[in-house]
mmCIF file of C-alpha atoms in Angstrom:
data_model
loop_
_atom_site.group_PDB
_atom_site.id
_atom_site.type_symbol
_atom_site.label_atom_id
_atom_site.label_comp_id
_atom_site.label_asym_id
_atom_site.label_seq_id
_atom_site.Cartn_x
_atom_site.Cartn_y
_atom_site.Cartn_z
ATOM 1 C CA MET X 279 13.365 -13.248 -7.610
ATOM 2 C CA ARG X 280 11.355 -16.185 -8.913
ATOM 3 C CA ALA X 281 12.046 -19.047 -11.261
ATOM 4 C CA HIS X 282 10.623 -18.677 -14.750
ATOM 5 C CA ALA X 283 7.753 -20.749 -16.079
ATOM 6 C CA PRO X 284 8.139 -22.346 -19.512
ATOM 7 C CA THR X 285 6.869 -20.221 -22.382
ATOM 8 C CA TYR X 286 5.883 -21.007 -25.923
ATOM 9 C CA GLY X 287 6.421 -18.306 -28.527
ATOM 10 C CA GLY X 288 6.563 -15.766 -25.695
ATOM 11 C CA LEU X 289 3.092 -16.745 -24.392
ATOM 12 C CA VAL X 290 2.310 -18.811 -21.311
ATOM 13 C CA LEU X 291 -0.423 -21.399 -21.704
ATOM 14 C CA VAL X 292 -2.347 -20.228 -18.665
ATOM 15 C CA THR X 293 -5.647 -21.867 -19.526
ATOM 16 C CA ALA X 294 -3.970 -25.281 -19.624
ATOM 17 C CA LEU X 295 -3.240 -24.844 -15.916
ATOM 18 C CA ALA X 296 -6.899 -24.307 -14.987
ATOM 19 C CA THR X 297 -7.695 -27.841 -13.932
ATOM 20 C CA ALA X 298 -4.559 -28.171 -11.804
ATOM 21 C CA LEU X 299 -5.019 -24.798 -10.144
ATOM 22 C CA THR X 300 -8.749 -24.650 -9.514
ATOM 23 C CA GLY X 301 -9.939 -28.222 -9.916
ATOM 24 C CA CYS X 302 -12.212 -27.259 -12.822
ATOM 25 C CA GLN X 303 -12.039 -26.122 -16.436
ATOM 26 C CA THR X 304 -12.719 -22.450 -15.601
ATOM 27 C CA PRO X 305 -9.712 -20.322 -16.640
ATOM 28 C CA PRO X 306 -7.845 -18.759 -13.693
ATOM 29 C CA PRO X 307 -8.494 -15.038 -13.051
ATOM 30 C CA PRO X 308 -6.354 -12.464 -14.884
ATOM 31 C CA GLN X 309 -3.974 -11.914 -11.964
ATOM 32 C CA VAL X 310 -2.712 -15.505 -12.228
ATOM 33 C CA GLY X 311 -1.895 -15.027 -15.900
ATOM 34 C CA SER X 312 -0.054 -11.777 -15.112
ATOM 35 C CA TRP X 313 1.927 -13.517 -12.381
ATOM 36 C CA ILE X 314 3.078 -16.302 -14.696
ATOM 37 C CA ALA X 315 3.764 -13.917 -17.593
ATOM 38 C CA ALA X 316 6.105 -11.980 -15.263
ATOM 39 C CA GLY X 317 8.136 -15.135 -14.607
ATOM 40 C CA GLY X 318 6.348 -16.622 -11.611
ATOM 41 C CA MET X 319 5.928 -20.353 -11.278
ATOM 42 C CA PRO X 320 2.340 -21.691 -11.314
ATOM 43 C CA PRO X 321 0.930 -21.111 -7.814
ATOM 44 C CA PRO X 322 -0.624 -23.749 -5.568
ATOM 45 C CA PRO X 323 -4.308 -24.558 -6.166
ATOM 46 C CA GLN X 324 -6.590 -21.777 -5.004
ATOM 47 C CA GLY X 325 -8.003 -24.006 -2.272
ATOM 48 C CA GLU X 326 -4.552 -24.191 -0.646
ATOM 49 C CA CYS X 327 -4.230 -20.403 -0.363
ATOM 50 C CA ARG X 328 -6.195 -19.616 2.736
ATOM 51 C CA GLY X 329 -6.636 -15.896 2.053
ATOM 52 C CA VAL X 330 -8.643 -16.583 -1.124
ATOM 53 C CA ALA X 331 -9.590 -20.276 -0.832
ATOM 54 C CA HIS X 332 -13.258 -19.434 -0.282
ATOM 55 C CA MET X 333 -13.595 -16.636 -2.836
ATOM 56 C CA ASP X 334 -15.080 -16.555 -6.311
ATOM 57 C CA LEU X 335 -12.257 -14.530 -7.829
ATOM 58 C CA THR X 336 -13.912 -14.073 -11.199
ATOM 59 C CA ARG X 337 -16.403 -11.599 -9.752
ATOM 60 C CA PRO X 338 -13.859 -9.105 -8.313
ATOM 61 C CA ALA X 339 -11.931 -9.322 -11.597
ATOM 62 C CA ARG X 340 -15.027 -8.296 -13.558
ATOM 63 C CA GLU X 341 -15.872 -5.512 -11.123
ATOM 64 C CA GLN X 342 -12.350 -4.089 -11.135
ATOM 65 C CA ALA X 343 -12.008 -4.151 -14.920
ATOM 66 C CA GLY X 344 -13.873 -0.855 -15.299
ATOM 67 C CA ARG X 345 -13.114 0.664 -11.921
ATOM 68 C CA PRO X 346 -11.817 4.273 -11.888
ATOM 69 C CA ARG X 347 -8.308 4.743 -10.553
ATOM 70 C CA ASP X 348 -8.332 8.187 -8.974
ATOM 71 C CA PRO X 349 -5.686 8.491 -6.204
ATOM 72 C CA ARG X 350 -7.649 11.373 -4.671
ATOM 73 C CA ASN X 351 -10.565 9.041 -3.981
ATOM 74 C CA PRO X 352 -10.005 6.871 -0.857
ATOM 75 C CA ASP X 353 -12.284 4.219 -2.357
ATOM 76 C CA ALA X 354 -10.304 3.942 -5.584
ATOM 77 C CA THR X 355 -7.207 1.864 -6.207
ATOM 78 C CA GLY X 356 -5.000 4.490 -7.855
ATOM 79 C CA PHE X 357 -1.295 5.041 -7.310
ATOM 80 C CA ILE X 358 -0.183 6.609 -4.036
ATOM 81 C CA ASP X 359 0.837 10.254 -4.235
ATOM 82 C CA LEU X 360 3.941 10.869 -2.091
ATOM 83 C CA PRO X 361 5.670 14.191 -1.397
ATOM 84 C CA ALA X 362 8.541 14.918 -3.768
ATOM 85 C CA SER X 363 10.917 14.741 -0.797
ATOM 86 C CA ALA X 364 9.930 11.111 -0.243
ATOM 87 C CA GLU X 365 10.101 10.119 -3.919
ATOM 88 C CA ALA X 366 13.594 11.605 -4.110
ATOM 89 C CA LEU X 367 14.821 9.088 -1.529
ATOM 90 C CA ILE X 368 13.926 6.041 -3.648
ATOM 91 C CA PRO X 369 16.961 4.827 -5.633
ATOM 92 C CA SER X 370 16.440 4.650 -9.383
ATOM 93 C CA ASP X 371 17.684 1.045 -9.336
ATOM 94 C CA ALA X 372 15.454 -0.108 -6.467
ATOM 95 C CA LEU X 373 14.327 -3.699 -7.087
ATOM 96 C CA VAL X 374 11.015 -3.426 -5.226
ATOM 97 C CA VAL X 375 9.055 -0.303 -4.255
ATOM 98 C CA ILE X 376 5.832 -0.473 -2.217
ATOM 99 C CA ARG X 377 3.825 2.635 -1.356
ATOM 100 C CA ALA X 378 0.930 2.646 1.114
ATOM 101 C CA ARG X 379 -1.688 5.009 2.444
ATOM 102 C CA LEU X 380 -4.114 4.517 5.297
ATOM 103 C CA PRO X 381 -6.555 7.444 4.972
ATOM 104 C CA ALA X 382 -8.120 9.172 7.923
ATOM 105 C CA THR X 383 -11.614 8.075 8.905
ATOM 106 C CA ALA X 384 -14.349 9.401 11.160
ATOM 107 C CA GLN X 385 -12.913 7.229 13.928
ATOM 108 C CA TYR X 386 -9.207 7.791 13.287
ATOM 109 C CA GLN X 387 -8.214 11.409 12.630
ATOM 110 C CA ASN X 388 -4.778 10.587 11.293
ATOM 111 C CA GLU X 389 -3.510 9.559 7.888
ATOM 112 C CA VAL X 390 -0.444 7.377 7.392
ATOM 113 C CA VAL X 391 1.531 7.656 4.162
ATOM 114 C CA SER X 392 4.616 5.519 3.652
ATOM 115 C CA VAL X 393 6.947 3.866 1.173
ATOM 116 C CA VAL X 394 9.465 1.062 1.482
ATOM 117 C CA TRP X 395 12.027 -0.114 -1.038
ATOM 118 C CA ARG X 396 14.575 -2.857 -1.515
ATOM 119 C CA SER X 397 17.769 -1.483 -3.000
ATOM 120 C CA ALA X 398 19.931 -3.254 -5.563
ATOM 121 C CA ASP X 399 22.153 -4.433 -2.676
ATOM 122 C CA GLY X 400 19.173 -6.204 -1.085
ATOM 123 C CA ASN X 401 18.761 -3.819 1.863
ATOM 124 C CA TRP X 402 15.362 -2.417 2.803
ATOM 125 C CA SER X 403 14.704 1.223 3.691
ATOM 126 C CA GLY X 404 11.590 3.295 4.174
ATOM 127 C CA TRP X 405 9.890 6.630 4.723
ATOM 128 C CA ARG X 406 6.761 7.200 6.811
ATOM 129 C CA GLN X 407 4.659 10.221 7.702
ATOM 130 C CA ASP X 408 1.887 10.191 10.298
ATOM 131 C CA ARG X 409 -0.410 13.107 9.594
ATOM 132 C CA GLN X 410 -2.332 13.940 12.750
ATOM 133 C CA PHE X 411 -5.250 15.925 11.398
ATOM 134 C CA GLY X 412 -7.051 15.739 14.720
ATOM 135 C CA ALA X 413 -4.285 17.466 16.660
ATOM 136 C CA PRO X 414 -4.746 21.232 16.948
ATOM 137 C CA PRO X 415 -1.992 23.294 15.336
ATOM 138 C CA PRO X 416 0.371 25.120 17.665
ATOM 139 C CA PRO X 417 -0.474 28.749 18.422
ATOM 140 C CA PRO X 418 1.250 31.360 16.277
ATOM 141 C CA PRO X 419 4.377 32.943 17.724
ATOM 142 C CA PRO X 420 4.076 36.341 19.431
ATOM 143 C CA PRO X 421 4.758 39.525 17.463
ATOM 144 C CA PRO X 422 7.994 41.457 17.922
ATOM 145 C CA PRO X 423 8.390 42.973 21.381
ATOM 146 C CA PRO X 424 6.915 46.451 21.788
ATOM 147 C CA GLY X 425 9.386 49.032 20.623
ATOM 148 C CA ALA X 426 11.608 46.526 18.773
ATOM 149 C CA ALA X 427 12.924 48.325 15.727
ATOM 150 C CA GLU X 428 13.078 46.626 12.339
ATOM 151 C CA GLY X 429 16.454 44.998 11.874
ATOM 152 C CA THR X 430 17.188 44.478 15.554
ATOM 153 C CA PRO X 431 17.909 40.886 16.762
ATOM 154 C CA ALA X 432 14.593 40.717 18.631
ATOM 155 C CA TYR X 433 12.653 41.851 15.558
ATOM 156 C CA ARG X 434 14.454 39.426 13.240
ATOM 157 C CA ALA X 435 13.914 36.537 15.650
ATOM 158 C CA ALA X 436 10.170 37.252 15.821
ATOM 159 C CA MET X 437 9.894 37.458 12.011
ATOM 160 C CA GLU X 438 11.847 34.221 11.544
ATOM 161 C CA ALA X 439 9.566 32.453 14.048
ATOM 162 C CA ARG X 440 6.469 33.681 12.203
ATOM 163 C CA ASP X 441 7.928 32.650 8.831
ATOM 164 C CA LEU X 442 8.660 29.155 10.154
ATOM 165 C CA TYR X 443 5.154 28.913 11.601
ATOM 166 C CA GLU X 444 3.552 29.846 8.281
ATOM 167 C CA ARG X 445 5.756 27.438 6.298
ATOM 168 C CA THR X 446 4.920 24.674 8.759
ATOM 169 C CA GLN X 447 1.204 25.113 8.068
ATOM 170 C CA ARG X 448 1.840 24.748 4.321
ATOM 171 C CA ASP X 449 4.520 22.035 4.300
ATOM 172 C CA PRO X 450 3.515 18.567 5.615
ATOM 173 C CA ASP X 451 7.186 17.631 6.087
ATOM 174 C CA LEU X 452 7.534 20.473 8.598
ATOM 175 C CA ARG X 453 4.165 20.006 10.271
ATOM 176 C CA TRP X 454 4.532 16.241 10.584
ATOM 177 C CA PRO X 455 8.272 15.428 10.339
ATOM 178 C CA PRO X 456 8.623 12.061 8.561
ATOM 179 C CA ARG X 457 10.885 9.241 9.625
ATOM 180 C CA THR X 458 13.251 7.595 7.196
ATOM 181 C CA GLY X 459 15.979 4.997 7.360
ATOM 182 C CA PRO X 460 16.578 1.233 7.381
ATOM 183 C CA LEU X 461 13.605 -0.977 8.224
ATOM 184 C CA THR X 462 13.459 -3.151 11.309
ATOM 185 C CA ALA X 463 14.255 -6.844 10.949
ATOM 186 C CA ARG X 464 10.643 -7.688 11.786
ATOM 187 C CA THR X 465 9.280 -5.526 8.955
ATOM 188 C CA VAL X 466 11.830 -6.893 6.487
ATOM 189 C CA GLN X 467 10.839 -10.447 7.379
ATOM 190 C CA SER X 468 7.148 -9.660 6.829
ATOM 191 C CA LEU X 469 7.846 -8.097 3.443
ATOM 192 C CA GLU X 470 10.181 -10.827 2.215
ATOM 193 C CA THR X 471 7.815 -13.583 3.334
ATOM 194 C CA ALA X 472 4.862 -12.005 1.533
ATOM 195 C CA LEU X 473 6.843 -11.315 -1.646
ATOM 196 C CA ALA X 474 8.003 -14.936 -1.833
ATOM 197 C CA ASP X 475 4.553 -16.427 -1.162
ATOM 198 C CA PRO X 476 3.320 -18.065 -4.428
ATOM 199 C CA CYS X 477 -0.266 -17.669 -3.228
ATOM 200 C CA ARG X 478 0.159 -13.975 -4.046
ATOM 201 C CA ALA X 479 -0.608 -14.932 -7.658
ATOM 202 C CA TRP X 480 -4.283 -15.369 -6.725
ATOM 203 C CA ASP X 481 -4.697 -12.083 -4.858
ATOM 204 C CA PRO X 482 -7.150 -9.626 -6.439
ATOM 205 C CA ALA X 483 -5.898 -6.069 -6.936
ATOM 206 C CA ASP X 484 -8.518 -4.928 -4.427
ATOM 207 C CA PHE X 485 -9.584 -7.306 -1.671
ATOM 208 C CA PRO X 486 -13.269 -6.466 -1.096
ATOM 209 C CA PHE X 487 -15.092 -6.075 2.198
ATOM 210 C CA VAL X 488 -17.975 -8.174 0.855
ATOM 211 C CA GLN X 489 -16.362 -11.296 -0.561
ATOM 212 C CA PRO X 490 -18.111 -13.373 -3.230
ATOM 213 C CA LEU X 491 -18.019 -17.078 -2.362
ATOM 214 C CA ARG X 492 -17.240 -20.125 -4.448
ATOM 215 C CA ARG X 493 -19.884 -22.033 -2.498
ATOM 216 C CA ARG X 494 -22.856 -20.661 -0.609
ATOM 217 C CA GLU X 495 -22.533 -20.419 3.185
ATOM 218 C CA ASN X 496 -25.617 -20.236 5.389
ATOM 219 C CA GLY X 497 -27.719 -19.481 2.339
ATOM 220 C CA SER X 498 -25.546 -16.572 1.175
ATOM 221 C CA ASP X 499 -23.125 -16.255 -1.718
ATOM 222 C CA THR X 500 -21.067 -13.566 0.070
ATOM 223 C CA ARG X 501 -19.106 -13.220 3.284
ATOM 224 C CA MET X 502 -17.967 -10.081 5.079
ATOM 225 C CA CYS X 503 -14.461 -9.876 6.490
ATOM 226 C CA PRO X 504 -13.566 -8.065 9.721
ATOM 227 C CA PRO X 505 -12.904 -4.339 9.313
ATOM 228 C CA GLY X 506 -9.343 -3.194 9.884
ATOM 229 C CA GLY X 507 -9.816 0.435 10.851
ATOM 230 C CA GLY X 508 -9.962 1.651 7.256
ATOM 231 C CA ARG X 509 -9.107 0.762 3.680
ATOM 232 C CA TYR X 510 -5.430 0.128 2.990
ATOM 233 C CA LEU X 511 -4.366 1.630 -0.329
ATOM 234 C CA GLY X 512 -1.072 0.875 -2.006
ATOM 235 C CA ASP X 513 0.901 0.257 -5.141
ATOM 236 C CA ILE X 514 3.858 -1.975 -5.931
ATOM 237 C CA THR X 515 6.648 -2.052 -8.480
ATOM 238 C CA GLU X 516 8.731 -5.215 -8.784
ATOM 239 C CA PRO X 517 10.900 -6.962 -11.395
ATOM 240 C CA GLY X 518 9.048 -8.095 -14.494
ATOM 241 C CA ARG X 519 5.853 -6.160 -13.748
ATOM 242 C CA PRO X 520 4.814 -2.509 -14.164
ATOM 243 C CA ARG X 521 3.788 -0.412 -11.197
ATOM 244 C CA ARG X 522 0.285 -1.461 -10.230
ATOM 245 C CA ALA X 523 -2.296 -0.477 -7.645
ATOM 246 C CA ILE X 524 -3.293 -2.776 -4.774
ATOM 247 C CA SER X 525 -5.723 -2.254 -1.895
ATOM 248 C CA ALA X 526 -7.659 -4.038 0.815
ATOM 249 C CA ALA X 527 -10.956 -3.038 2.383
ATOM 250 C CA CYS X 528 -10.411 -5.111 5.516
ATOM 251 C CA ILE X 529 -8.095 -7.464 7.380
ATOM 252 C CA ASN X 530 -7.388 -10.677 5.490
ATOM 253 C CA ASP X 531 -4.833 -13.470 5.166
ATOM 254 C CA THR X 532 -3.495 -12.697 1.691
ATOM 255 C CA PRO X 533 0.200 -11.954 1.155
ATOM 256 C CA THR X 534 -0.791 -8.770 -0.701
ATOM 257 C CA TYR X 535 -2.533 -7.469 2.428
ATOM 258 C CA GLN X 536 0.604 -8.345 4.387
ATOM 259 C CA LEU X 537 2.667 -6.237 1.968
ATOM 260 C CA ILE X 538 0.387 -3.191 2.227
ATOM 261 C CA SER X 539 -0.093 -3.354 5.989
ATOM 262 C CA ALA X 540 3.622 -3.979 6.667
ATOM 263 C CA THR X 541 4.436 -0.939 4.546
ATOM 264 C CA ALA X 542 1.827 1.243 6.257
ATOM 265 C CA ASP X 543 3.007 0.104 9.688
ATOM 266 C CA ALA X 544 6.726 0.300 8.895
ATOM 267 C CA GLU X 545 8.817 2.191 11.449
ATOM 268 C CA PRO X 546 12.148 3.212 9.878
ATOM 269 C CA GLU X 547 14.989 3.057 12.372
ATOM 270 C CA GLY X 548 16.521 6.359 11.319
#
């Protein structure tokens, strides 16, 4: 997917790139080293990557180093837990797999869970489930008609309706039928553009709501970014790198945010 950077004895001399990348002798943050070690070319200088140009990326790296990764915690950056029915759709030889979750909030009573993947043939597909927690469940079906004997068609129909109702309350795939199939051309373009963006090397695993600044602005060393209706959680698996968690607390211009949001917003055509 990307050209390979030169290596020496299997190690990339990341620190030697510090001056070219950041304009100073400070070593780049760990994510840049991981990017290059996976075969990525050295990215543009941080100042040319508008999503992170203003950020002191060493501070999020330190904060995330000891951060818990519990997928049950909406504020953590753990892997996304999908239903087994969704995981079963992902080909074993998929080149890229991106999972996303947009948890429900006090303002939005629905949770979106989705996954997209690029198959070995280069085609993109996806699965998405919109869990409407705020919508009241349908009323239970009526009991068998008065006088309907066990084993009669009317009795069996009533029991089957009740069984389906009870299974629907337990099974999210029945309560909120997911959509799956090929992705739209618009979503594919968003994903491919973000994956190919070399500025992705700078992106922190979790883009914070309160961003530490490289230079003070209006007397402050932080800046807040606009909220995006909730924290986007995700994880990504791609060639040369293990599955890793990614997340964003708010709207931003990084290619990683574009990957998570495009996955969460994906509408499979099937």
